[in-house]
Amino acid sequence: MDTIHACFKEKIGEVLLPGDVFSFRLPESGDGSIKTEKIICGPGLRRNGEEVQVCKSGILRHKQPNMYWIDSQQRRYVPAKGESVIGVVTSKSGDIFKVDVGGSEQASLSYLAFEGATKRNRPNVQVGDLVYGQFTIANKDMEPELVCIDSCGRANGMGVFGADGLLFKVSLGLVRRLLAPQSEIIKDLEKIFPFELVVGMNGRVWVKAKTVQQTLIVTNLLETSENMTSQQRQTLFKRVAEGSL
Amino acid sequence: MSPMKLCVPGERLCSTEDCIPGTGTYLRHGYIFASLTGYVLRKNEGEELPVISVVRETETQLLPDVGAIVTCKVTSINPRFAKVHILYVGSTPLKDRFRGTIRKEDVRATEKDKVETYKSFRPGDIVLAKVISLGDVQSNYLLTTAENELGVVVAHSEAGAQMVPISWCEMQCPRTHAKEFRKVARVQPEYLQA
C-alpha cells in the first residue's frame, strides 16, 4: 500500500523537471496478494506503461486522498474548453467576430452568441472592444470558439465590457490564485479602496477604480504580489493604505 | 503478349457483334468507336463477348466511383466537416491523392445533429469511407462513414502510440491508458491480422 505513495511522498514540495520518472517496483510478496491502489495524475504528470513521467517543470503537489499534480509557472495561455477568458475583438467578417485571446490562433465568436441577439437584433460590438466569454470548442486541431452566453441562454456576467479601466497581463499562476474561492490577495486589496476587477484565465486582468491614479496603484499591486510572500504583501498593502488615505 | 494497338478519338474499333463497349468507348450506328487516345484493351469478362476499352496507360487507373469503399487519411477537421486525402480505392493504391470531404451529417447514421467532429476523427487518422458523390468542378469527393463497417481503423493517441478500439465510439492508448473518442469501424474478423 505504501510503495506507490511513498515514492511520491518523498518528492512532494520539491522541484521536478520534465523527464523525471516514478517507477514502482512492486515487492515480491510471498502470499501472492497485491493491493491495488488508485492514483490520479493531474496536470503535468503522465502515465507511460508501468511508470509515471513528469512532463512539466514545477513543484509536486498533493491533495488527499490520492491526487498528485505539478504546479508550474507559465505565462503563455493554451485555450481549454470551459474556461472564461478576456478577449480583444480584432475583426468582424460575415457572422463572426475574430477575437484575440492570447493563444496560437484567434478565436471565433458568433453574432448570435450574445444574450438577446437575433439575426435582426445584432449586438453592438466594435473592433477593439473587450469581451468576457467562455470556450465551447478549444483543442489543438481546431480553431477555438467563444460564446458569451451560458447553456441556458443567459449572459451570466459575460459579454462586452470595459469603457474605461486598464487591461494588463499577469502569469497564469497568479490568475489561479486570484480566482480561488477565498483569495487573500483580493481580500487585502478590497480594504484599500473600492475597484472593479475582471479576471480572465488567459492571464489578462482588467481593473477600474475611481481615479486613474487609484487604477494604476491597483495594477502595480497586483503585478508585484506575484512574487511576494503573504507577509511581504500585507506589509506593502498596509503602507499603501496609510499613504493614500 | 501481342503489342497493344494505339488509337485516337473517333477511330472505329469493331462492331457491337464482336465486343461489348467498355470505358473510353462509345456506340454509334452499331459500331464501337474510341473516345480517348490510348491503348486498346480487350478483356474476357466471363460473359459471351469480350469487353473492349481504351486506357491511357497499360495499367488501369482506378478512379473512385460512387459506392466504392475508399481508404483515406484525415488532413484537417472543422466543426462542420473533415477534409481527407483518398489513398486507396478498394485495395489498389492511387498514384495521386484525391481530396475528399466527410460532412458532419454523414459521419454516422443515428443522431446526426449531435455529432461532434472532434469526437469522431482527428488529423492523421486512417478512415474507411464510401463515396456518395463525385462532386462538381470546385468541390471534392463527398464521402460517408454512416455504416458499422466504416470509420476509423488506425489512429494514434496524443502520446503517439497506436490505439486499440474498445467500442464503436472509443479507442484506448496502450501506453497511457487514456481513452479517446473516435467513430470506430467494425472490421470483419478475416481482415484482422493476428
mmCIF file of C-alpha atoms in Angstrom, chain B:
data_model
loop_
_atom_site.group_PDB
_atom_site.id
_atom_site.type_symbol
_atom_site.label_atom_id
_atom_site.label_comp_id
_atom_site.label_asym_id
_atom_site.label_seq_id
_atom_site.Cartn_x
_atom_site.Cartn_y
_atom_site.Cartn_z
ATOM 1 C CA MET B 1 1.507 -10.805 -75.444
ATOM 2 C CA SER B 2 0.843 -9.118 -78.765
ATOM 3 C CA PRO B 3 1.802 -5.402 -78.786
ATOM 4 C CA MET B 4 -1.137 -3.219 -77.821
ATOM 5 C CA LYS B 5 -2.760 -1.241 -80.554
ATOM 6 C CA LEU B 6 -2.808 2.527 -80.269
ATOM 7 C CA CYS B 7 -5.918 4.501 -81.143
ATOM 8 C CA VAL B 8 -7.141 8.112 -81.305
ATOM 9 C CA PRO B 9 -10.623 9.527 -80.569
ATOM 10 C CA GLY B 10 -13.039 8.749 -83.383
ATOM 11 C CA GLU B 11 -11.294 5.593 -84.558
ATOM 12 C CA ARG B 12 -13.681 2.745 -85.256
ATOM 13 C CA LEU B 13 -12.611 -0.275 -83.228
ATOM 14 C CA CYS B 14 -15.102 -3.037 -84.036
ATOM 15 C CA SER B 15 -18.787 -3.775 -84.285
ATOM 16 C CA THR B 16 -21.161 -4.475 -81.418
ATOM 17 C CA GLU B 17 -21.482 -8.090 -82.518
ATOM 18 C CA ASP B 18 -17.850 -8.763 -81.665
ATOM 19 C CA CYS B 19 -17.382 -6.961 -78.346
ATOM 20 C CA ILE B 20 -19.148 -5.079 -75.571
ATOM 21 C CA PRO B 21 -18.108 -1.404 -75.191
ATOM 22 C CA GLY B 22 -16.156 -0.564 -72.003
ATOM 23 C CA THR B 23 -14.569 2.610 -70.657
ATOM 24 C CA GLY B 24 -13.154 5.078 -73.201
ATOM 25 C CA THR B 25 -15.501 3.963 -75.993
ATOM 26 C CA TYR B 26 -18.923 4.857 -77.319
ATOM 27 C CA LEU B 27 -21.544 3.289 -79.568
ATOM 28 C CA ARG B 28 -22.673 4.759 -82.880
ATOM 29 C CA HIS B 29 -24.663 3.102 -85.680
ATOM 30 C CA GLY B 30 -23.905 -0.374 -84.396
ATOM 31 C CA TYR B 31 -20.131 0.138 -84.202
ATOM 32 C CA ILE B 32 -17.801 0.827 -81.292
ATOM 33 C CA PHE B 33 -15.629 3.939 -81.549
ATOM 34 C CA ALA B 34 -12.800 5.115 -79.290
ATOM 35 C CA SER B 35 -13.278 8.366 -77.356
ATOM 36 C CA LEU B 36 -9.796 8.587 -75.804
ATOM 37 C CA THR B 37 -6.242 8.429 -77.064
ATOM 38 C CA GLY B 38 -4.579 5.342 -75.750
ATOM 39 C CA TYR B 39 -4.168 1.610 -75.926
ATOM 40 C CA VAL B 40 -6.989 -0.731 -76.954
ATOM 41 C CA LEU B 41 -7.630 -3.393 -74.355
ATOM 42 C CA ARG B 42 -9.744 -6.459 -74.963
ATOM 43 C CA LYS B 43 -10.716 -8.456 -71.913
ATOM 44 C CA ASN B 44 -12.757 -11.592 -71.484
ATOM 45 C CA GLU B 45 -15.006 -10.865 -68.564
ATOM 46 C CA GLY B 46 -16.793 -14.222 -68.483
ATOM 47 C CA GLU B 47 -19.842 -13.124 -70.482
ATOM 48 C CA GLU B 48 -20.324 -14.234 -74.080
ATOM 49 C CA LEU B 49 -18.498 -11.285 -75.642
ATOM 50 C CA PRO B 50 -15.164 -9.721 -74.581
ATOM 51 C CA VAL B 51 -15.170 -6.143 -73.282
ATOM 52 C CA ILE B 52 -13.200 -3.628 -75.351
ATOM 53 C CA SER B 53 -11.877 -0.482 -73.642
ATOM 54 C CA VAL B 54 -9.334 2.270 -74.225
ATOM 55 C CA VAL B 55 -6.834 3.037 -71.462
ATOM 56 C CA ARG B 56 -4.264 5.799 -71.111
ATOM 57 C CA GLU B 57 -1.593 3.608 -69.578
ATOM 58 C CA THR B 58 -1.193 -0.126 -69.712
ATOM 59 C CA GLU B 59 -2.136 -0.462 -66.072
ATOM 60 C CA THR B 60 -5.681 0.636 -65.421
ATOM 61 C CA GLN B 61 -6.030 3.842 -63.437
ATOM 62 C CA LEU B 62 -8.760 3.300 -60.935
ATOM 63 C CA LEU B 63 -10.929 6.313 -60.165
ATOM 64 C CA PRO B 64 -13.147 6.330 -57.116
ATOM 65 C CA ASP B 65 -16.671 5.696 -58.279
ATOM 66 C CA VAL B 66 -19.966 6.285 -56.487
ATOM 67 C CA GLY B 67 -20.454 3.498 -53.988
ATOM 68 C CA ALA B 68 -16.794 2.480 -53.841
ATOM 69 C CA ILE B 69 -15.136 1.860 -50.462
ATOM 70 C CA VAL B 70 -12.032 4.013 -50.143
ATOM 71 C CA THR B 71 -9.277 4.298 -47.561
ATOM 72 C CA CYS B 72 -8.367 7.860 -46.693
ATOM 73 C CA LYS B 73 -6.303 9.886 -44.244
ATOM 74 C CA VAL B 74 -7.775 12.832 -42.334
ATOM 75 C CA THR B 75 -5.880 16.063 -43.007
ATOM 76 C CA SER B 76 -7.914 18.676 -41.152
ATOM 77 C CA ILE B 77 -11.101 18.950 -39.143
ATOM 78 C CA ASN B 78 -13.665 21.682 -38.724
ATOM 79 C CA PRO B 79 -16.843 21.787 -36.659
ATOM 80 C CA ARG B 80 -18.818 21.222 -39.889
ATOM 81 C CA PHE B 81 -16.772 18.687 -41.848
ATOM 82 C CA ALA B 82 -13.480 16.808 -42.089
ATOM 83 C CA LYS B 83 -11.113 17.019 -45.065
ATOM 84 C CA VAL B 84 -9.359 13.845 -46.156
ATOM 85 C CA HIS B 85 -6.877 12.606 -48.748
ATOM 86 C CA ILE B 86 -8.023 9.448 -50.554
ATOM 87 C CA LEU B 87 -5.148 6.936 -50.641
ATOM 88 C CA TYR B 88 -6.635 3.579 -51.749
ATOM 89 C CA VAL B 89 -9.712 2.608 -53.754
ATOM 90 C CA GLY B 90 -10.670 -0.862 -52.639
ATOM 91 C CA SER B 91 -7.268 -2.465 -52.315
ATOM 92 C CA THR B 92 -5.412 -0.638 -55.105
ATOM 93 C CA PRO B 93 -3.238 2.335 -54.114
ATOM 94 C CA LEU B 94 -3.699 5.556 -56.054
ATOM 95 C CA LYS B 95 -0.798 7.345 -57.672
ATOM 96 C CA ASP B 96 -2.177 10.799 -56.928
ATOM 97 C CA ARG B 97 -4.006 11.780 -53.782
ATOM 98 C CA PHE B 98 -7.572 12.820 -54.367
ATOM 99 C CA ARG B 99 -9.279 15.135 -51.914
ATOM 100 C CA GLY B 100 -12.463 14.170 -50.107
ATOM 101 C CA THR B 101 -14.848 15.708 -47.596
ATOM 102 C CA ILE B 102 -16.819 13.969 -44.877
ATOM 103 C CA ARG B 103 -19.637 16.242 -43.742
ATOM 104 C CA LYS B 104 -20.843 16.272 -40.150
ATOM 105 C CA GLU B 105 -24.206 14.750 -41.137
ATOM 106 C CA ASP B 106 -22.524 11.858 -42.928
ATOM 107 C CA VAL B 107 -20.380 10.649 -40.051
ATOM 108 C CA ARG B 108 -22.965 8.293 -38.615
ATOM 109 C CA ALA B 109 -26.481 7.111 -39.336
ATOM 110 C CA THR B 110 -28.134 7.907 -35.992
ATOM 111 C CA GLU B 111 -28.342 11.251 -34.115
ATOM 112 C CA LYS B 112 -26.823 13.168 -36.984
ATOM 113 C CA ASP B 113 -27.215 16.597 -35.385
ATOM 114 C CA LYS B 114 -25.394 15.658 -32.181
ATOM 115 C CA VAL B 115 -22.203 14.635 -33.948
ATOM 116 C CA GLU B 116 -19.023 16.416 -32.893
ATOM 117 C CA THR B 117 -16.251 16.126 -35.488
ATOM 118 C CA TYR B 118 -13.637 16.294 -32.758
ATOM 119 C CA LYS B 119 -15.066 13.160 -31.157
ATOM 120 C CA SER B 120 -15.215 11.264 -34.457
ATOM 121 C CA PHE B 121 -11.970 11.988 -36.292
ATOM 122 C CA ARG B 122 -8.627 13.649 -35.670
ATOM 123 C CA PRO B 123 -5.953 14.708 -38.152
ATOM 124 C CA GLY B 124 -3.754 11.742 -39.039
ATOM 125 C CA ASP B 125 -6.419 9.035 -38.643
ATOM 126 C CA ILE B 126 -6.872 6.399 -41.350
ATOM 127 C CA VAL B 127 -10.559 6.083 -42.224
ATOM 128 C CA LEU B 128 -12.620 3.673 -44.336
ATOM 129 C CA ALA B 129 -15.373 5.565 -46.150
ATOM 130 C CA LYS B 130 -17.785 5.220 -49.027
ATOM 131 C CA VAL B 131 -18.098 7.647 -51.924
ATOM 132 C CA ILE B 132 -21.561 9.179 -52.197
ATOM 133 C CA SER B 133 -20.899 11.808 -54.822
ATOM 134 C CA LEU B 134 -18.161 12.770 -57.232
ATOM 135 C CA GLY B 135 -18.746 16.472 -56.595
ATOM 136 C CA ASP B 136 -18.633 19.197 -59.231
ATOM 137 C CA VAL B 137 -15.666 21.145 -60.572
ATOM 138 C CA GLN B 138 -14.864 23.023 -57.382
ATOM 139 C CA SER B 139 -15.664 20.588 -54.633
ATOM 140 C CA ASN B 140 -14.036 17.334 -53.671
ATOM 141 C CA TYR B 141 -15.414 13.821 -53.461
ATOM 142 C CA LEU B 142 -18.179 13.552 -50.868
ATOM 143 C CA LEU B 143 -17.703 10.610 -48.547
ATOM 144 C CA THR B 144 -19.727 8.975 -45.821
ATOM 145 C CA THR B 145 -18.909 6.763 -42.830
ATOM 146 C CA ALA B 146 -22.524 6.162 -41.842
ATOM 147 C CA GLU B 147 -22.275 2.398 -41.557
ATOM 148 C CA ASN B 148 -20.953 -0.033 -38.983
ATOM 149 C CA GLU B 149 -18.100 -1.204 -41.189
ATOM 150 C CA LEU B 150 -16.946 2.329 -41.998
ATOM 151 C CA GLY B 151 -14.992 4.703 -39.805
ATOM 152 C CA VAL B 152 -11.588 4.992 -38.176
ATOM 153 C CA VAL B 153 -9.337 1.924 -38.479
ATOM 154 C CA VAL B 154 -5.927 3.243 -37.385
ATOM 155 C CA ALA B 155 -5.465 6.150 -35.018
ATOM 156 C CA HIS B 156 -2.619 7.454 -32.893
ATOM 157 C CA SER B 157 -3.149 8.804 -29.403
ATOM 158 C CA GLU B 158 -1.848 12.120 -28.085
ATOM 159 C CA ALA B 159 1.083 10.219 -26.582
ATOM 160 C CA GLY B 160 1.991 8.862 -30.022
ATOM 161 C CA ALA B 161 1.100 5.182 -29.633
ATOM 162 C CA GLN B 162 -1.291 3.345 -31.933
ATOM 163 C CA MET B 163 -4.639 2.964 -30.193
ATOM 164 C CA VAL B 164 -6.761 -0.136 -29.675
ATOM 165 C CA PRO B 165 -10.535 0.090 -30.306
ATOM 166 C CA ILE B 166 -12.720 -0.759 -27.317
ATOM 167 C CA SER B 167 -16.179 0.120 -28.627
ATOM 168 C CA TRP B 168 -17.787 1.767 -31.632
ATOM 169 C CA CYS B 169 -17.061 5.206 -30.231
ATOM 170 C CA GLU B 170 -13.905 4.855 -28.113
ATOM 171 C CA MET B 171 -10.282 3.856 -28.529
ATOM 172 C CA GLN B 172 -7.645 3.391 -25.839
ATOM 173 C CA CYS B 173 -3.925 4.122 -25.847
ATOM 174 C CA PRO B 174 -1.894 1.126 -24.640
ATOM 175 C CA ARG B 175 0.811 3.306 -23.077
ATOM 176 C CA THR B 176 -1.083 5.934 -21.118
ATOM 177 C CA HIS B 177 -4.382 4.007 -20.910
ATOM 178 C CA ALA B 178 -6.210 7.199 -21.826
ATOM 179 C CA LYS B 179 -9.432 6.811 -23.790
ATOM 180 C CA GLU B 180 -10.211 8.947 -26.797
ATOM 181 C CA PHE B 181 -13.377 9.299 -28.821
ATOM 182 C CA ARG B 182 -13.455 8.202 -32.453
ATOM 183 C CA LYS B 183 -16.091 6.803 -34.812
ATOM 184 C CA VAL B 184 -14.549 3.300 -34.988
ATOM 185 C CA ALA B 185 -15.070 0.908 -37.917
ATOM 186 C CA ARG B 186 -16.137 -2.667 -37.197
ATOM 187 C CA VAL B 187 -13.598 -4.514 -39.303
ATOM 188 C CA GLN B 188 -14.567 -8.030 -40.421
ATOM 189 C CA PRO B 189 -12.576 -10.652 -38.459
ATOM 190 C CA GLU B 190 -10.991 -12.148 -41.565
ATOM 191 C CA TYR B 191 -9.253 -8.864 -42.368
ATOM 192 C CA LEU B 192 -7.646 -8.525 -38.952
ATOM 193 C CA GLN B 193 -4.055 -9.674 -38.710
ATOM 194 C CA ALA B 194 -3.219 -11.706 -35.645
#
